[in-house]
Tab-separated table of C-alpha atoms in Angstrom:
chain	number	residue	atom	x	y	z
A	1	MET	CA	10.454	-15.524	-22.899
A	2	ASP	CA	9.782	-16.918	-19.637
A	3	TRP	CA	6.048	-15.295	-19.109
A	4	GLU	CA	5.481	-17.221	-15.653
A	5	LEU	CA	8.116	-16.199	-13.969
A	6	TYR	CA	8.144	-12.501	-15.907
A	7	LEU	CA	4.914	-11.568	-14.317
A	8	LEU	CA	5.662	-13.415	-10.421
A	9	PRO	CA	6.768	-9.270	-9.582
A	10	TYR	CA	3.651	-7.933	-10.393
A	11	GLU	CA	1.415	-10.813	-8.631
A	12	GLN	CA	3.666	-10.079	-5.929
A	13	ALA	CA	2.776	-6.012	-5.658
A	14	VAL	CA	-0.421	-5.685	-7.065
A	15	GLN	CA	-1.591	-7.941	-3.241
A	16	GLU	CA	1.062	-5.938	-1.790
A	17	ILE	CA	-0.577	-3.480	-2.266
A	18	LYS	CA	-3.573	-3.935	-1.821
A	19	VAL	CA	-3.177	-4.984	1.155
A	20	LYS	CA	-1.668	-1.359	2.385
A	21	LEU	CA	-4.749	0.498	0.881
A	22	LYS	CA	-6.744	-2.035	2.828
A	23	ASN	CA	-5.327	-1.309	6.227
A	24	ILE	CA	-5.287	2.302	5.364
A	25	ARG	CA	-9.259	2.063	5.200
A	26	ASN	CA	-9.539	-0.781	8.436
A	27	GLU	CA	-7.419	1.953	10.569
A	28	LEU	CA	-9.522	5.209	9.973
A	29	ARG	CA	-12.545	2.518	10.321
A	30	LYS	CA	-11.130	1.769	14.248
A	31	ARG	CA	-10.857	5.632	14.572
A	32	LYS	CA	-14.105	5.992	13.948
A	33	GLU	CA	-12.725	8.365	11.056
A	34	HIS	CA	-14.481	8.307	6.970
A	35	ALA	CA	-12.197	6.059	5.374
A	36	PRO	CA	-12.290	7.127	1.366
A	37	ILE	CA	-11.794	3.917	0.788
A	38	GLU	CA	-14.677	1.225	0.083
A	39	PHE	CA	-12.843	-1.631	-1.668
A	40	VAL	CA	-9.951	-2.388	-3.488
A	41	THR	CA	-9.634	-5.081	-6.155
A	42	VAL	CA	-6.626	-6.377	-8.006
A	43	ARG	CA	-5.719	-7.541	-11.678
A	44	VAL	CA	-2.138	-9.079	-13.587
A	45	LYS	CA	-2.676	-8.607	-17.027
A	46	SER	CA	-3.273	-12.066	-19.248
A	47	ILE	CA	-0.508	-13.145	-21.556
A	48	SER	CA	-3.377	-12.750	-24.163
A	49	SER	CA	-4.369	-9.585	-23.503
A	50	ILE	CA	-0.202	-8.210	-23.321
A	51	TYR	CA	0.167	-9.215	-26.425
A	52	ALA	CA	-2.811	-7.780	-28.170
A	53	LYS	CA	-2.234	-4.040	-26.646
A	54	ALA	CA	1.423	-4.555	-27.915
A	55	ASN	CA	0.412	-4.984	-31.072
A	56	ARG	CA	-1.852	-2.266	-31.285
A	57	LEU	CA	0.357	-0.295	-29.949
A	58	GLN	CA	3.076	-1.873	-32.013
A	59	PHE	CA	5.415	-2.413	-29.066
A	60	PRO	CA	8.183	-5.006	-29.388
A	61	ILE	CA	7.574	-8.451	-26.864
A	62	ASP	CA	10.728	-7.910	-24.702
A	63	GLU	CA	11.681	-7.557	-20.918
A	64	ASN	CA	10.924	-3.791	-21.103
A	65	ILE	CA	7.008	-4.277	-22.351
A	66	ALA	CA	5.858	-3.563	-18.983
A	67	TRP	CA	7.296	-0.383	-18.657
A	68	GLU	CA	5.966	0.758	-22.241
A	69	ILE	CA	2.130	-0.803	-21.643
A	70	ARG	CA	2.281	0.069	-17.488
A	71	ASP	CA	-0.372	-1.367	-16.290
A	72	ILE	CA	0.292	-4.897	-16.457
A	73	ALA	CA	-0.226	-4.965	-12.808
A	74	GLY	CA	-3.267	-2.797	-12.284
A	75	VAL	CA	-5.277	-2.176	-8.846
A	76	ARG	CA	-8.331	-0.629	-8.663
A	77	VAL	CA	-10.099	1.538	-5.531
A	78	ILE	CA	-13.446	2.269	-5.226
A	79	CYS	CA	-14.969	5.333	-3.166
A	80	GLN	CA	-18.120	6.481	-2.218
A	81	PHE	CA	-17.956	10.114	-3.106
A	82	LEU	CA	-16.380	12.559	-5.785
A	83	ASP	CA	-14.064	14.038	-2.643
A	84	ASP	CA	-13.000	10.576	-2.200
A	85	ILE	CA	-10.857	10.330	-5.085
A	86	ASN	CA	-9.203	13.339	-4.359
A	87	ALA	CA	-8.415	12.483	-0.815
A	88	VAL	CA	-6.923	8.826	-2.186
A	89	VAL	CA	-4.846	10.309	-4.732
A	90	GLN	CA	-3.284	12.623	-2.332
A	91	MET	CA	-2.190	9.341	0.082
A	92	ILE	CA	-0.429	8.364	-3.018
A	93	ARG	CA	1.252	11.466	-3.205
A	94	GLU	CA	2.497	11.208	0.506
A	95	ARG	CA	3.494	7.901	0.347
A	96	ASN	CA	7.074	6.825	0.744
A	97	ASP	CA	6.838	3.678	-0.306
A	98	MET	CA	6.569	4.269	-4.453
A	99	ARG	CA	6.467	6.881	-6.688
A	100	ILE	CA	3.771	9.035	-9.018
A	101	TYR	CA	5.208	9.134	-12.226
A	102	GLN	CA	2.469	9.785	-14.740
A	103	GLU	CA	-1.301	11.059	-13.627
A	104	LYS	CA	-4.174	11.462	-15.928
A	105	ASP	CA	-7.222	12.989	-14.358
A	106	TYR	CA	-10.405	11.710	-16.275
A	107	VAL	CA	-12.846	12.897	-13.960
A	108	SER	CA	-12.911	16.391	-14.864
A	109	LYS	CA	-11.425	15.223	-18.189
A	110	PRO	CA	-13.515	12.183	-19.243
A	111	LYS	CA	-12.642	10.159	-22.325
A	112	GLU	CA	-14.403	10.421	-25.780
A	113	SER	CA	-16.373	8.033	-24.730
A	114	GLY	CA	-17.713	8.975	-21.367
A	115	TYR	CA	-15.403	7.061	-19.550
A	116	ARG	CA	-14.308	8.444	-15.853
A	117	GLY	CA	-11.404	7.884	-13.466
A	118	TYR	CA	-8.470	8.995	-12.566
A	119	HIS	CA	-5.142	6.968	-12.917
A	120	LEU	CA	-1.897	7.004	-11.644
A	121	THR	CA	0.860	4.978	-12.459
A	122	VAL	CA	3.732	4.341	-9.979
A	123	GLU	CA	7.265	2.523	-9.687
A	124	TYR	CA	6.951	0.252	-6.677
A	125	PRO	CA	9.632	-1.531	-5.350
A	126	LEU	CA	9.774	-5.157	-4.039
A	127	ILE	CA	11.944	-7.362	-3.045
A	128	THR	CA	11.930	-10.636	-4.547
A	129	ALA	CA	14.344	-13.809	-4.717
A	130	ARG	CA	17.132	-11.737	-6.227
A	131	GLY	CA	16.559	-8.832	-4.465
A	132	GLN	CA	15.402	-5.617	-5.210
A	133	VAL	CA	13.338	-4.972	-8.129
A	134	THR	CA	11.047	-1.690	-9.371
A	135	ILE	CA	8.246	-2.350	-11.535
A	136	PRO	CA	5.331	0.007	-13.094
A	137	VAL	CA	2.543	-0.331	-11.463
A	138	GLU	CA	-1.198	1.286	-12.819
A	139	ILE	CA	-3.865	2.471	-9.649
A	140	GLN	CA	-7.271	3.603	-11.667
A	141	ILE	CA	-9.387	6.084	-8.785
A	142	ARG	CA	-13.438	5.563	-9.447
A	143	THR	CA	-16.310	5.826	-7.377
A	144	LEU	CA	-19.258	3.301	-7.059
A	145	GLY	CA	-21.201	4.823	-10.196
A	146	MET	CA	-17.931	5.215	-12.148
A	147	ASN	CA	-16.756	1.839	-12.050
A	148	PHE	CA	-20.606	0.292	-12.264
A	149	TRP	CA	-20.620	2.385	-15.799
A	150	ALA	CA	-16.798	0.778	-16.427
A	151	THR	CA	-17.297	-2.144	-16.173
A	152	ILE	CA	-20.763	-2.259	-18.785
A	153	GLU	CA	-18.780	-0.515	-20.888
A	154	HIS	CA	-16.169	-3.377	-20.805
A	155	SER	CA	-18.849	-5.626	-21.439
A	156	LEU	CA	-20.055	-4.703	-24.623
A	157	ASN	CA	-16.431	-3.699	-26.198
A	158	TYR	CA	-15.967	-7.596	-25.640
A	159	LYS	CA	-19.207	-8.165	-27.000
A	160	TYR	CA	-19.386	-6.260	-30.182
A	161	GLU	CA	-14.744	-6.905	-30.173
A	162	GLY	CA	-14.625	-3.432	-29.597
A	163	ILE	CA	-17.155	-1.402	-32.207
A	164	ILE	CA	-19.844	-0.871	-30.085
A	165	PRO	CA	-22.859	-0.086	-32.599
A	166	SER	CA	-23.602	3.674	-32.741
A	167	ASN	CA	-26.429	4.391	-30.886
A	168	ILE	CA	-25.315	1.805	-27.843
A	169	ARG	CA	-22.902	4.233	-27.765
A	170	GLN	CA	-24.770	7.823	-27.540
A	171	ARG	CA	-26.513	5.900	-24.641
A	172	LEU	CA	-23.872	4.914	-22.680
A	173	ILE	CA	-22.332	8.635	-23.445
A	174	GLU	CA	-25.966	9.537	-21.902
A	175	ALA	CA	-25.426	7.499	-18.888
A	176	ALA	CA	-22.232	8.348	-18.047
A	177	LYS	CA	-23.468	11.858	-17.910
A	178	ALA	CA	-26.188	10.638	-16.137
A	179	SER	CA	-23.883	8.739	-13.641
A	180	TYR	CA	-21.707	11.388	-13.124
A	181	THR	CA	-24.843	14.052	-12.296
A	182	LEU	CA	-25.659	11.952	-9.650
A	183	ASP	CA	-22.419	11.387	-8.056
A	184	SER	CA	-22.328	15.311	-7.770
A	185	GLU	CA	-25.511	15.287	-6.235
A	186	MET	CA	-24.149	12.065	-3.634
A	187	ASN	CA	-21.269	14.318	-2.872
A	188	ASN	CA	-23.535	17.616	-1.990
A	189	ILE	CA	-24.908	15.652	0.423
A	190	ARG	CA	-21.432	13.456	1.981
A	191	ASP	CA	-22.524	14.904	5.134
A	192	GLU	CA	-25.467	13.581	6.155
A	193	ILE	CA	-24.954	10.157	4.183
A	194	LYS	CA	-21.880	9.757	6.548
A	195	GLU	CA	-23.791	11.157	9.845
A	196	ALA	CA	-26.591	8.338	8.328
A	197	GLN	CA	-24.043	5.628	8.161
A	198	VAL	CA	-22.211	6.262	11.619
A	199	LYS	CA	-25.372	5.913	13.678
A	200	PHE	CA	-26.918	3.173	11.546
A	201	THR	CA	-23.427	0.961	12.401
A	202	GLN	CA	-23.872	2.099	15.956
A	203	LYS	CA	-27.427	1.244	15.942
A	204	GLU	CA	-26.261	-2.799	14.345
A	205	GLU	CA	-23.389	-2.906	17.002
A	206	VAL	CA	-23.081	-5.210	19.515
A	207	PRO	CA	-21.330	-5.199	22.432
A	208	MET	CA	-18.904	-8.423	22.503
A	209	GLU	CA	-20.047	-9.508	26.067
A	210	SER	CA	-23.347	-9.374	25.729
A	211	LEU	CA	-23.050	-11.755	22.293
A	212	ILE	CA	-21.440	-13.501	24.800
A	213	SER	CA	-23.934	-13.549	27.406
A	214	LEU	CA	-26.729	-14.215	24.669
A	215	MET	CA	-24.321	-17.269	23.474
A	216	ASP	CA	-23.635	-18.548	26.986
A	217	LEU	CA	-27.670	-18.545	27.749
A	218	SER	CA	-28.762	-20.002	24.015
A	219	GLU	CA	-26.473	-23.136	24.579
A	220	TYR	CA	-27.787	-23.811	27.869
A	221	ALA	CA	-31.720	-23.733	27.004
A	222	LEU	CA	-30.901	-26.067	24.016
A	223	ASN	CA	-29.188	-28.290	26.159
A	224	PRO	CA	-31.322	-29.649	28.698
A	225	GLU	CA	-28.574	-32.147	29.896
A	226	GLU	CA	-26.364	-29.595	30.850
A	227	ARG	CA	-28.916	-27.471	32.339
A	228	SER	CA	-29.779	-30.444	34.414
A	229	GLU	CA	-26.518	-31.013	35.465
A	230	THR	CA	-26.048	-27.398	36.393
A	231	THR	CA	-29.303	-27.402	38.249
A	232	SER	CA	-28.234	-30.347	40.625
A	233	SER	CA	-25.115	-29.103	41.045
A	234	ARG	CA	-26.810	-25.588	42.237
A	235	ARG	CA	-29.334	-28.334	44.878
A	236	ASP	CA	-25.999	-29.496	46.363
A	237	GLU	CA	-24.097	-26.617	46.562
A	238	ASN	CA	-27.707	-24.945	49.028
A	239	ARG	CA	-27.378	-28.438	50.952
A	240	ARG	CA	-24.076	-27.658	52.057
A	241	ASN	CA	-24.335	-24.064	52.870
A	242	GLY	CA	-27.408	-25.078	54.809
A	243	GLU	CA	-24.800	-27.938	56.586
């Protein structure tokens, strides 16, 4: 199997979805509305990871492997608040350029490890040089806290080759609970946080006209030659006007 050619549509799909989701975020911000999407990351599984997962789940390696594993193409959407997760899920449900065919709610029903997140597997059609194809893409939606926890857990799994010592595993579970408590508290005061963020952004914004004026003034101050020429030109103009 030519893996480079096989994975090409998956690389295209995650980049297309990333652009679409980021455009939603940017449009909402331009409209001065709350954007439930904080940032988006994407990845395509490495060939070694595909083989490892296929062997673990006892799937044959063939053209249908993507529909067995389902997460060869992965998109991760990170949100600020718990309520934002539901907002993003609803956004994706309402789209007509992809179709959800599997949902897993690990937010309200976390995994035994403590992991939380909302997973959607979608059928995503895209145009290739050979015409239209439809491929599976997994979209994971997490809060910042959930993503931090998952990143740490993934690193520890890698370090201990999937067998994390029981004492560390228990501390991870407790950390996951603490992280969810923090997410819940932040969600309860989300309106106050959003209002503060809007005010902070407005304070930081400087009108473009002011920036241009400041840049012109700065350049004028740092360029003695130009300042001298300008002063001389104004003197000549004043003389002409006097005559």
